[in-house]
XYZ file of C-alpha atoms in Angstrom:
754
model
C 154.847 19.198 33.351
C 151.143 18.252 32.487
C 150.132 19.364 35.926
C 152.086 22.651 35.646
C 150.850 23.230 32.316
C 147.063 22.560 33.588
C 147.661 24.686 36.540
C 148.858 27.492 34.582
C 145.834 27.183 32.145
C 143.454 27.400 34.764
C 145.068 30.609 36.262
C 145.214 32.262 32.722
C 141.570 31.253 31.847
C 140.632 32.920 35.355
C 142.683 36.236 34.643
C 141.438 36.533 31.197
C 137.513 36.294 32.254
C 138.186 38.730 35.042
C 140.288 41.002 32.587
C 137.514 41.051 30.043
C 135.029 42.211 32.522
C 137.358 45.072 33.396
C 137.974 45.725 29.738
C 134.235 45.950 29.290
C 133.965 48.501 32.355
C 136.670 50.471 30.605
C 135.294 50.683 27.306
C 131.958 51.659 28.666
C 133.748 54.400 30.782
C 135.269 55.581 27.728
C 132.139 55.828 25.729
C 129.962 57.619 28.581
C 132.729 60.309 29.619
C 134.345 60.550 26.344
C 133.529 64.186 26.024
C 134.412 65.259 29.554
C 137.670 63.022 29.929
C 140.748 64.326 28.705
C 143.236 62.209 26.295
C 145.637 61.649 29.008
C 143.347 60.274 31.677
C 141.415 58.184 28.872
C 144.570 56.361 28.336
C 145.421 56.001 31.953
C 142.257 54.190 32.514
C 143.982 51.079 30.663
C 146.577 50.995 33.153
C 144.391 48.635 35.645
C 143.832 46.281 32.734
C 147.742 45.856 32.095
C 147.925 45.088 36.042
C 145.299 43.014 36.129
C 146.882 40.819 33.386
C 150.253 40.873 34.803
C 149.677 40.166 38.451
C 148.205 36.898 39.039
C 147.268 37.515 42.961
C 144.989 40.086 44.405
C 143.770 40.864 47.727
C 140.232 39.896 48.818
C 137.580 42.605 49.093
C 133.885 42.551 49.700
C 133.892 45.531 47.037
C 135.342 43.192 44.263
C 133.003 43.273 41.521
C 133.957 39.549 41.316
C 131.811 38.688 44.375
C 129.025 38.550 41.550
C 130.969 35.971 39.525
C 131.449 32.329 40.075
C 135.289 33.003 39.715
C 138.165 32.071 42.538
C 135.740 31.496 45.083
C 138.089 29.002 46.451
C 141.812 29.139 47.395
C 143.883 28.968 44.052
C 146.279 26.238 45.647
C 143.052 23.830 46.102
C 142.402 23.233 42.423
C 141.547 19.783 41.642
C 144.461 18.345 40.201
C 145.152 14.611 40.173
C 147.736 13.791 42.827
C 150.093 10.838 43.727
C 148.571 10.729 47.482
C 145.374 8.640 48.148
C 142.195 10.756 48.266
C 139.438 8.550 49.102
C 135.611 8.958 49.162
C 135.398 12.335 47.343
C 132.332 12.470 44.984
C 131.138 15.211 42.951
C 128.269 17.236 44.492
C 124.926 17.317 42.895
C 124.698 20.939 43.557
C 127.555 21.561 41.507
C 126.962 19.218 38.531
C 123.226 19.188 38.557
C 123.323 15.246 39.205
C 121.741 13.453 41.808
C 123.253 13.786 45.581
C 126.501 11.748 46.349
C 128.577 11.556 49.358
C 129.649 14.967 50.769
C 133.312 15.429 51.329
C 134.678 14.858 54.581
C 136.016 17.416 56.746
C 139.555 16.910 55.582
C 138.795 17.288 51.856
C 136.004 20.066 52.208
C 138.581 22.650 51.408
C 139.848 21.180 48.112
C 136.670 22.084 46.364
C 136.477 22.395 42.576
C 138.744 24.381 40.128
C 136.736 26.994 38.377
C 137.154 24.894 35.307
C 135.183 21.972 37.060
C 131.880 23.759 36.513
C 132.414 24.497 33.069
C 130.274 22.687 30.639
C 132.055 19.906 28.580
C 134.876 19.877 31.294
C 133.215 17.473 33.695
C 132.594 13.648 33.499
C 129.775 12.320 31.519
C 128.208 10.542 34.668
C 128.180 13.738 36.984
C 127.520 11.503 40.164
C 130.219 9.083 39.763
C 133.005 9.391 42.207
C 136.454 10.783 41.508
C 138.902 8.156 40.649
C 140.849 6.957 43.714
C 144.730 7.104 43.401
C 146.190 4.441 45.346
C 149.892 4.768 46.200
C 152.261 3.550 43.542
C 149.728 3.930 40.623
C 149.857 8.075 40.535
C 152.484 8.179 37.984
C 150.295 6.143 35.588
C 147.430 7.844 35.959
C 148.667 11.129 35.607
C 150.203 9.946 32.222
C 146.717 8.871 31.160
C 145.069 12.195 32.336
C 147.522 13.883 29.639
C 144.866 12.571 26.985
C 141.983 13.967 28.635
C 140.327 16.943 26.898
C 141.094 19.211 29.745
C 144.951 18.340 29.246
C 144.636 18.454 25.399
C 143.192 22.206 25.788
C 145.966 23.078 28.175
C 148.719 21.885 25.492
C 146.740 23.706 22.855
C 146.858 27.103 24.597
C 150.437 26.653 25.586
C 151.278 25.971 22.006
C 149.298 28.690 20.647
C 151.243 31.217 23.062
C 154.358 29.883 22.182
C 153.489 30.567 18.464
C 152.010 34.020 18.930
C 155.153 34.780 21.112
C 157.731 33.507 18.470
C 156.169 35.191 15.465
C 156.266 38.400 17.502
C 159.922 37.978 18.661
C 160.686 36.996 14.951
C 159.196 40.335 13.339
C 160.950 42.311 15.897
C 164.339 40.922 15.385
C 164.241 40.716 11.703
C 163.214 44.286 11.391
C 165.735 45.414 14.228
C 168.528 43.623 12.081
C 167.029 45.592 8.726
C 167.146 48.952 10.620
C 170.469 48.389 12.140
C 172.154 48.961 9.176
C 170.578 52.361 8.323
C 172.872 55.551 8.844
C 172.281 58.146 11.373
C 170.930 61.447 10.156
C 173.880 63.902 9.744
C 172.207 67.105 8.483
C 173.372 69.857 10.913
C 170.044 71.783 10.754
C 167.782 68.873 11.063
C 169.974 67.558 14.256
C 169.641 70.957 15.734
C 165.811 70.722 15.489
C 165.795 67.403 17.260
C 167.874 68.501 19.951
C 165.693 71.467 20.433
C 162.601 69.133 20.802
C 164.490 66.942 23.076
C 164.861 69.862 25.468
C 161.540 71.181 24.972
C 160.217 67.715 26.101
C 162.982 67.497 28.863
C 163.907 64.043 27.483
C 166.937 63.138 28.952
C 167.347 59.620 27.497
C 169.586 59.427 24.324
C 167.634 58.778 21.420
C 169.278 57.889 17.665
C 168.039 59.847 14.950
C 167.917 57.365 12.097
C 167.196 57.736 8.137
C 165.343 54.505 6.983
C 163.840 53.073 3.668
C 162.182 50.393 5.766
C 159.108 52.656 6.810
C 156.693 55.078 5.119
C 156.093 56.983 8.325
C 158.062 58.005 11.231
C 158.248 55.636 14.086
C 159.943 55.051 17.338
C 162.015 51.483 18.032
C 163.419 50.055 21.012
C 163.093 50.067 24.840
C 166.667 50.413 26.244
C 168.238 52.212 23.253
C 165.165 54.053 21.482
C 165.855 54.981 17.757
C 163.486 57.596 15.911
C 163.135 56.099 12.557
C 162.585 58.900 9.825
C 161.805 57.624 6.347
C 163.940 59.145 3.680
C 160.978 60.931 1.942
C 159.641 62.101 4.790
C 163.104 63.408 5.917
C 163.969 65.036 2.687
C 160.444 66.739 1.592
C 158.970 67.902 5.232
C 159.252 71.538 6.229
C 160.897 72.351 9.475
C 157.422 72.890 11.112
C 156.285 69.098 10.137
C 159.718 67.763 11.324
C 159.060 69.468 14.376
C 155.601 68.200 14.765
C 157.155 64.557 13.956
C 159.796 64.772 16.677
C 157.617 66.125 19.357
C 154.996 63.288 18.791
C 157.530 60.585 18.732
C 159.602 62.151 21.898
C 156.078 62.202 23.423
C 156.185 58.456 23.376
C 159.492 58.422 24.830
C 158.487 61.014 27.724
C 155.593 58.664 28.384
C 157.455 55.151 28.475
C 155.084 53.898 25.684
C 157.375 51.234 24.205
C 158.018 49.459 27.486
C 154.075 49.332 28.185
C 153.567 48.093 24.439
C 156.297 45.138 24.974
C 154.641 44.028 28.493
C 151.221 44.245 26.699
C 152.106 42.180 23.749
C 153.822 39.556 25.899
C 150.547 39.448 27.896
C 148.448 39.249 24.828
C 150.594 36.011 23.851
C 149.556 34.274 26.958
C 145.759 35.494 26.226
C 145.931 34.664 22.438
C 142.296 32.968 22.520
C 140.680 36.201 23.761
C 139.380 38.451 20.996
C 138.061 40.988 23.584
C 141.411 41.685 25.007
C 143.040 41.937 21.252
C 140.391 44.516 20.623
C 140.884 46.285 24.066
C 144.371 46.608 23.357
C 144.254 48.113 20.122
C 141.692 50.736 21.669
C 144.693 51.459 24.517
C 146.986 52.048 21.477
C 144.610 54.276 20.194
C 144.216 56.257 23.068
C 148.113 56.245 23.473
C 148.412 57.776 20.210
C 145.714 60.370 21.282
C 147.442 61.040 24.676
C 150.788 61.663 22.901
C 148.865 64.143 20.552
C 147.639 66.168 23.648
C 151.039 66.027 24.986
C 152.793 67.727 22.068
C 149.610 70.244 21.880
C 151.115 71.644 25.330
C 153.926 72.401 23.585
C 152.723 74.117 20.585
C 150.877 77.479 20.304
C 147.190 77.238 19.405
C 147.505 78.904 16.088
C 149.905 75.889 15.419
C 147.315 72.969 16.320
C 145.568 73.175 12.922
C 149.223 72.700 11.133
C 150.111 69.752 13.604
C 146.572 68.157 12.521
C 147.176 68.723 8.902
C 150.652 67.121 9.156
C 149.095 64.028 10.923
C 146.218 63.568 8.641
C 148.791 63.794 5.481
C 151.132 60.853 7.116
C 148.179 58.803 8.409
C 146.283 58.872 4.872
C 149.070 56.871 3.250
C 148.971 54.297 5.981
C 147.247 50.793 5.141
C 147.168 50.107 8.908
C 148.952 50.882 12.342
C 152.461 49.777 13.193
C 152.197 46.155 14.520
C 155.632 45.534 16.297
C 155.796 45.124 20.031
C 158.697 47.367 20.452
C 157.768 50.247 18.221
C 155.397 53.218 18.444
C 154.684 55.837 15.763
C 152.316 58.199 14.227
C 150.062 55.585 13.302
C 146.512 55.054 13.604
C 143.562 53.191 11.678
C 141.481 55.460 9.244
C 138.239 55.158 11.460
C 140.404 56.700 14.621
C 141.809 59.632 12.521
C 138.817 61.700 12.446
C 138.605 61.348 16.579
C 142.277 62.418 16.681
C 141.533 65.529 14.309
C 138.710 66.757 16.520
C 140.640 66.535 19.602
C 143.289 68.423 18.201
C 140.955 71.094 17.023
C 139.338 71.200 20.296
C 142.312 70.812 22.437
C 141.772 72.625 25.870
C 143.881 72.798 29.103
C 143.317 69.765 31.727
C 141.386 71.416 34.466
C 141.146 70.438 38.196
C 137.418 69.103 37.615
C 138.879 66.791 34.544
C 141.685 65.429 36.758
C 139.289 64.543 39.647
C 136.932 62.750 37.356
C 139.926 60.941 35.920
C 141.138 59.934 39.303
C 137.798 58.815 40.379
C 137.212 56.729 37.618
C 140.691 54.949 37.690
C 140.221 54.553 41.646
C 136.691 53.057 41.247
C 137.799 50.899 38.344
C 140.850 49.455 40.385
C 138.980 49.084 43.780
C 136.242 46.784 42.142
C 138.678 44.786 39.748
C 141.951 44.646 40.879
C 140.626 42.937 43.980
C 139.337 39.119 44.172
C 136.344 37.767 45.846
C 135.909 37.184 49.295
C 136.608 33.084 50.004
C 133.599 31.487 51.319
C 131.689 34.583 51.492
C 128.165 35.170 52.587
C 125.400 35.888 49.759
C 126.561 39.056 47.978
C 125.136 41.897 49.541
C 122.813 44.136 47.807
C 124.430 46.556 45.111
C 124.602 49.875 46.547
C 123.883 52.838 44.590
C 126.269 54.188 42.424
C 128.281 57.203 43.623
C 127.159 60.402 41.748
C 129.662 61.654 39.103
C 130.932 65.173 39.920
C 128.686 67.479 38.470
C 131.066 68.708 35.725
C 129.309 71.066 33.128
C 130.205 70.234 29.601
C 132.203 72.849 27.817
C 130.710 73.009 24.195
C 132.771 74.903 21.366
C 130.366 77.664 20.142
C 130.972 79.882 17.032
C 132.590 82.870 18.100
C 130.329 85.723 17.729
C 130.954 88.518 15.013
C 134.011 86.623 13.197
C 134.473 88.136 9.993
C 135.636 85.678 7.064
C 139.258 85.486 6.448
C 140.478 86.170 2.611
C 142.066 83.164 1.547
C 142.734 83.874 -2.288
C 141.611 86.282 -4.851
C 141.999 86.119 -8.698
C 140.533 88.209 -11.797
C 137.779 89.522 -9.295
C 136.927 86.177 -7.630
C 137.405 85.886 -3.994
C 137.559 83.013 -1.651
C 137.129 83.878 2.374
C 136.329 81.409 5.157
C 135.524 81.449 8.567
C 135.553 77.981 10.882
C 132.480 76.363 12.283
C 131.803 75.879 15.616
C 131.736 72.055 15.379
C 135.037 71.417 13.798
C 137.660 74.036 12.991
C 138.913 71.917 10.046
C 135.505 72.526 8.227
C 135.026 76.137 7.076
C 132.087 78.217 5.607
C 133.900 79.252 2.671
C 132.486 82.067 0.681
C 132.892 82.369 -3.049
C 132.179 86.000 -4.622
C 132.483 86.532 -8.252
C 133.183 90.229 -8.818
C 130.447 91.426 -6.510
C 127.727 90.142 -8.725
C 126.990 86.548 -7.135
C 128.004 85.239 -3.950
C 127.428 81.806 -2.246
C 128.768 79.924 0.901
C 129.857 76.263 1.205
C 130.975 74.000 3.974
C 134.359 73.205 2.827
C 137.586 71.655 4.417
C 139.880 74.866 4.082
C 141.902 77.096 6.165
C 144.302 80.218 6.070
C 147.613 79.125 4.776
C 149.461 82.297 3.407
C 152.173 80.051 1.589
C 149.800 77.975 -0.135
C 146.861 79.943 -0.770
C 143.746 78.394 -2.845
C 144.372 78.111 -6.757
C 141.489 79.872 -8.639
C 141.314 79.243 -12.387
C 138.708 79.692 -15.036
C 138.175 77.341 -17.734
C 135.807 75.602 -19.927
C 136.164 72.124 -18.114
C 132.992 70.531 -19.526
C 133.140 72.073 -22.883
C 129.790 73.763 -22.796
C 131.361 76.972 -24.240
C 131.363 78.745 -20.611
C 134.278 79.045 -18.722
C 133.644 77.356 -14.997
C 135.404 78.183 -11.972
C 138.088 75.900 -10.815
C 139.156 76.100 -7.006
C 141.906 73.856 -5.530
C 142.347 74.390 -1.674
C 145.342 72.863 -0.287
C 144.518 70.784 2.830
C 147.833 69.143 3.864
C 151.590 69.208 2.697
C 154.926 67.668 3.274
C 155.676 64.676 1.296
C 156.115 66.014 -2.165
C 152.349 66.154 -3.006
C 150.030 68.399 -2.023
C 146.617 67.324 -0.494
C 144.003 68.895 -2.331
C 140.107 69.566 -2.306
C 138.942 70.721 -5.779
C 135.500 72.338 -6.647
C 133.832 73.415 -9.939
C 131.390 75.990 -9.850
C 129.066 77.320 -12.557
C 129.906 80.921 -13.115
C 126.547 82.336 -12.807
C 124.722 80.472 -10.165
C 127.830 79.204 -8.290
C 126.281 75.642 -8.175
C 128.825 72.992 -7.488
C 129.205 70.352 -10.183
C 130.091 66.715 -9.400
C 133.480 65.755 -10.314
C 134.253 61.940 -10.115
C 136.217 60.782 -7.185
C 139.425 59.151 -8.672
C 139.936 57.186 -5.591
C 136.841 55.284 -5.513
C 137.301 54.891 -9.302
C 140.631 53.496 -9.246
C 140.298 51.099 -6.533
C 137.864 49.521 -8.894
C 139.421 49.733 -12.046
C 142.957 48.755 -11.104
C 143.354 44.977 -11.221
C 146.073 44.034 -8.781
C 147.358 41.177 -6.429
C 149.949 40.721 -3.767
C 151.322 37.393 -3.211
C 153.930 35.796 -1.140
C 156.323 32.884 -1.580
C 159.823 31.766 -1.070
C 160.432 34.909 1.238
C 159.511 37.022 -1.557
C 156.515 39.396 -2.300
C 155.094 39.630 -5.606
C 153.028 42.649 -6.784
C 151.068 42.303 -10.080
C 149.015 45.207 -11.514
C 147.088 45.639 -14.674
C 145.484 48.841 -15.598
C 143.544 49.180 -19.158
C 145.973 46.448 -20.858
C 148.895 48.106 -19.342
C 150.767 45.889 -16.637
C 153.115 46.456 -14.089
C 154.982 43.709 -11.978
C 157.441 43.965 -9.205
C 159.287 41.631 -6.921
C 160.373 42.647 -3.137
C 162.837 40.389 -1.363
C 161.077 40.299 2.009
C 157.413 39.547 3.071
C 157.412 41.138 6.539
C 155.335 44.278 6.266
C 151.820 45.516 6.584
C 151.049 44.318 3.018
C 147.646 44.664 1.602
C 145.782 42.001 -0.456
C 145.922 44.532 -3.632
C 147.323 47.814 -4.566
C 145.215 50.508 -3.278
C 144.877 54.419 -3.236
C 144.400 56.661 -0.174
C 142.807 60.189 0.023
C 145.840 62.137 -0.786
C 145.584 63.246 -4.337
C 147.254 66.099 -6.294
C 145.251 68.009 -8.980
C 146.543 70.358 -11.648
C 144.898 72.307 -14.762
C 146.575 71.129 -17.990
C 145.339 72.606 -21.393
C 141.903 73.155 -19.842
C 141.596 69.803 -18.347
C 141.644 68.414 -14.958
C 144.605 66.168 -14.085
C 144.914 63.963 -10.830
C 147.987 62.234 -9.829
C 147.617 59.373 -7.187
C 150.287 56.882 -5.665
C 149.177 53.203 -5.407
C 150.291 51.478 -2.045
C 151.217 47.753 -1.555
C 152.054 48.524 2.037
C 152.607 50.878 4.623
C 156.252 51.670 3.165
C 155.816 50.424 -0.457
C 154.596 52.450 -3.291
C 155.228 50.681 -6.640
C 153.139 52.592 -8.945
C 151.469 56.109 -9.649
C 148.508 56.646 -11.680
C 147.902 60.093 -13.758
C 144.105 60.295 -14.335
C 142.777 63.008 -16.969
C 139.121 64.038 -16.817
C 136.658 64.556 -19.714
C 134.064 67.158 -20.342
C 131.456 65.137 -18.256
C 134.130 65.457 -15.400
C 134.540 61.917 -15.091
C 137.900 60.053 -15.826
C 138.445 59.998 -19.527
C 142.082 58.771 -19.599
C 144.258 57.044 -16.984
C 147.880 55.738 -17.186
C 149.940 53.885 -14.922
C 153.588 54.603 -14.314
C 156.259 53.300 -12.091
C 156.392 54.640 -8.443
C 159.457 56.210 -7.443
C 160.874 59.599 -5.705
C 160.393 61.299 -8.839
C 157.817 59.528 -10.757
C 157.023 59.326 -14.365
C 155.721 60.976 -16.793
C 159.126 63.103 -16.297
C 159.010 66.820 -17.258
C 161.604 68.109 -19.565
C 163.108 69.989 -16.582
C 163.421 66.885 -14.357
C 165.060 64.921 -17.144
C 167.466 67.659 -18.029
C 168.168 68.048 -14.331
C 168.886 64.465 -13.756
C 171.076 64.191 -16.668
C 173.193 66.738 -15.768
C 173.919 64.886 -12.619
C 175.185 61.907 -14.583
C 177.229 63.602 -17.754
C 179.942 65.449 -18.012
C 179.623 69.312 -17.622
C 180.260 70.027 -21.357
C 180.325 68.090 -24.523
C 176.823 67.466 -24.826
C 173.590 69.233 -25.903
C 169.746 68.583 -24.797
C 166.724 68.535 -27.050
C 163.593 67.066 -27.858
C 162.213 64.671 -30.520
C 158.547 64.026 -30.608
C 157.574 63.123 -27.213
C 160.787 61.737 -26.520
C 164.079 63.522 -25.241
C 167.750 63.529 -26.945
C 171.306 63.777 -25.542
C 173.804 64.164 -28.268
C 177.522 63.884 -27.552
C 179.830 66.002 -29.757
C 182.938 66.179 -27.808
C 183.654 63.539 -25.088
C 187.256 63.360 -23.672
C 189.533 61.059 -25.953
C 186.741 60.674 -28.357
C 184.793 58.193 -26.434
C 181.043 57.937 -27.631
C 181.909 60.925 -30.181
C 178.922 61.542 -32.169
C 176.511 59.302 -30.475
C 172.889 60.224 -29.859
C 171.018 58.855 -26.577
C 166.903 59.403 -25.975
C 165.075 59.395 -22.682
C 161.787 57.891 -22.738
C 159.800 60.428 -20.133
C 156.842 57.888 -19.533
C 159.323 55.084 -18.084
C 162.420 57.270 -17.332
C 164.687 54.937 -19.340
C 167.824 56.178 -21.226
C 168.464 54.181 -24.465
C 170.705 54.385 -27.469
C 168.833 56.194 -30.100
C 170.531 53.770 -33.167
C 169.817 50.558 -31.669
C 167.178 50.826 -28.842
C 169.294 49.240 -26.449
C 167.958 50.514 -22.864
C 171.085 52.134 -20.848
C 170.285 53.498 -17.505
C 167.030 54.510 -15.584
C 166.534 57.678 -14.153
C 163.753 56.575 -11.731
C 164.706 52.979 -10.640
C 167.883 53.868 -8.360
C 168.137 50.230 -7.491
C 168.419 48.887 -11.132
C 171.866 47.946 -12.660
C 173.497 50.863 -14.778
C 173.832 49.295 -18.321
C 175.739 52.074 -19.532
C 179.075 51.132 -18.507
C 178.613 47.427 -19.815
C 180.554 47.240 -23.187
C 180.719 43.381 -23.235
C 177.922 42.071 -25.425
C 177.116 38.949 -23.821
C 177.461 40.402 -20.354
C 174.725 43.116 -21.457
C 172.436 40.565 -22.604
C 172.726 38.584 -19.496
C 172.079 41.501 -17.406
C 168.859 42.121 -19.607
C 167.450 38.819 -19.065
C 168.126 39.154 -15.262
C 166.259 42.727 -15.435
C 163.362 40.903 -16.931
C 163.184 38.070 -14.509
C 160.608 39.709 -12.114
C 158.010 39.936 -14.872
C 158.587 36.078 -15.397
C 158.124 35.305 -11.696
C 155.294 37.594 -10.884
C 153.304 36.739 -13.910
C 154.123 33.106 -14.025
C 155.514 33.509 -17.622
C 157.837 30.938 -19.268
C 160.346 31.922 -22.176
C 159.581 30.477 -25.317
C 163.376 29.705 -25.844
C 166.743 30.442 -24.352
C 167.221 33.711 -26.362
C 163.450 34.834 -26.067
C 164.222 38.589 -26.136
C 163.596 39.031 -29.879
C 164.258 42.848 -30.467
C 163.928 46.396 -29.612
C 160.904 48.896 -30.113
C 162.769 52.079 -30.417
C 161.847 53.972 -27.290
C 163.352 52.046 -24.921
C 161.282 48.935 -24.745
C 162.222 45.344 -26.226
C 160.360 42.431 -27.278
C 159.676 39.108 -25.854
C 158.253 36.022 -26.626
C 156.887 33.999 -23.531
C 154.161 31.126 -22.968
C 151.687 30.852 -20.384
C 149.066 28.080 -19.866
C 150.196 26.733 -23.344
C 149.514 30.217 -25.096
C 152.695 31.628 -26.581
C 152.382 35.646 -27.078
C 154.565 38.686 -27.272
C 155.059 40.918 -24.442
C 156.622 44.830 -24.785
C 158.650 45.277 -21.661
C 160.835 48.167 -20.115
C 163.833 46.399 -18.317
C 164.108 48.932 -15.337
C 160.653 49.330 -14.389
C 158.937 46.065 -15.148
C 155.986 47.988 -16.990
C 154.840 45.451 -19.944
C 151.882 44.826 -22.162
C 150.800 42.164 -24.594
C 151.256 43.272 -28.259
C 150.850 41.444 -31.609
C 153.905 39.811 -33.082
C 155.714 42.689 -34.655
C 157.505 40.360 -37.029
C 154.177 39.172 -38.663
């Protein structure tokens, strides 16, 4: 067992070194030819690396780059492993160890040589001139057993244990996620299925692919090698327009078409063997980044050029919500690090068809890399010949995007004599030269992210945003849509000079202002957040996800103008598919954040509007027998004529800031309009059962924050707006909290009874 482990360890180490050399060559080629090599060929450059890792044997060649390295210069079967056969008179050569000369091996043992690791510092005997131990017949087993405790054998065991751990964790994560997804339903909408089948035919994908609606992910993904499933998040499925869904389907089916998931699975298995090599981990990450870009390029061949920008915006919007790429071995999706996102967008906006010149360049690079790295060094070869001059690269002239001459600006929007026009720049078609003209009196051109979207033109308003007595020009340009929130850029201009005023970035401000933590214990994930004294606690019953260390905000922000003030809406992300909270930020006269409020994150996030509350109540109440109204900042439902007189004359209220429906007289919370997973207390008539459910609903706050109830009946009363009081203790200090049972929003308050 020890000998087999050692043999395998030596071979893996040798392959790892050779693969590292190849990875460096590929990374260099990507850098040198990044503007000439198309995405599909850039991705194919990584295939020799996978082959190098997967196949331990390679033919000898004088052309091999490994003739320059001291690797595998001897036959692999002659590695110096202790044997049970007598080996007499073998000493280590001085030329190999740096010690004094010893006896040379005789003719019968000259071929045994040394393994590649025998010349590694720290892996040779302390006395390099001492002879190798002679193993006499009958004593071999004892010596092999003793050898198991030498450093080289221990290294082999450590490597084997590490590989087992990495592989086991990967398999466990894959199986657990697959089990959760197995319970998710297939999409049954006829329109969506028709669109999906159309995309299957368009890409000529003949394998059956299931279309699954899931709540396990925040972005679409493809799962499975033998029976692939396209996983669509519920939010994406119900909010993306048909064009956006088509982009998603084409991208995911491109992974099927290109057989990316089997390659990802094989790569993950190989990485488990080479877990100790950080360069290979980095190389595989770059390979998967190129994989995504190659899929984008394939999709673009099936889209008309005028739809390329729309595809880029769909990707940008989906990727901006991600904390990180999908890490499952048997999955692939619209994922990317934020650093790679810019590269993908630029590729999309500059996409051109593959030419014969580009194809020849890609083939030449792959053949060159394969020829010099997928072959082994010649055994006992003569001194390495002088390096020949590198072959001249094909003289391909680099195509550069240049602005089209005579391009006139496209009218994006107009209001009250203020016009916004744009034309694309030569460098990046997502950036435009945007010209703002105020009634023909003053005009100025800016470099903004903008584009022509007839369905959502720029919104132009005039309002005194900084309270200086003059109305500023407020322009909101939609740069992305599809998940219920618009991706906006905003610009505030002085009306006379069109000087652009600085507006505080809410993402940067809230990432510093919000205090939060994400912890894992007992197979649960605990999220705690605090903003200006207001808290929110949430418990998830799983830990497998791309969790962050704290709740963060991405670049997708929705802006609106309310009562002459700028209001920003931001969703806080705990992982790639969990958004526990939303923050509404109101700007002051200096265009910095004046007030911020944290709310429970849901499909319809608070604060709820009157129309949203009325619509949701209509779905839960009888068609007649009740009236809807407003009382201060709360909304009311009066029951006047329920069947059988049940609840007749009762009045209920709804808190728009929490979405909680509660009894107007007692203040008892009854149901939640935003937390669909919370129990409906409306139907519970038994008082003791109702109280038991209240304590159960508040348990996440205690578990997350480490609070202890001061007594068995620690709930002490109701506030009259859906909240209740509770007496808790932490670190010896007793205090009162005001909490909402359905959303786990709470804050510390003075004792209301003192």
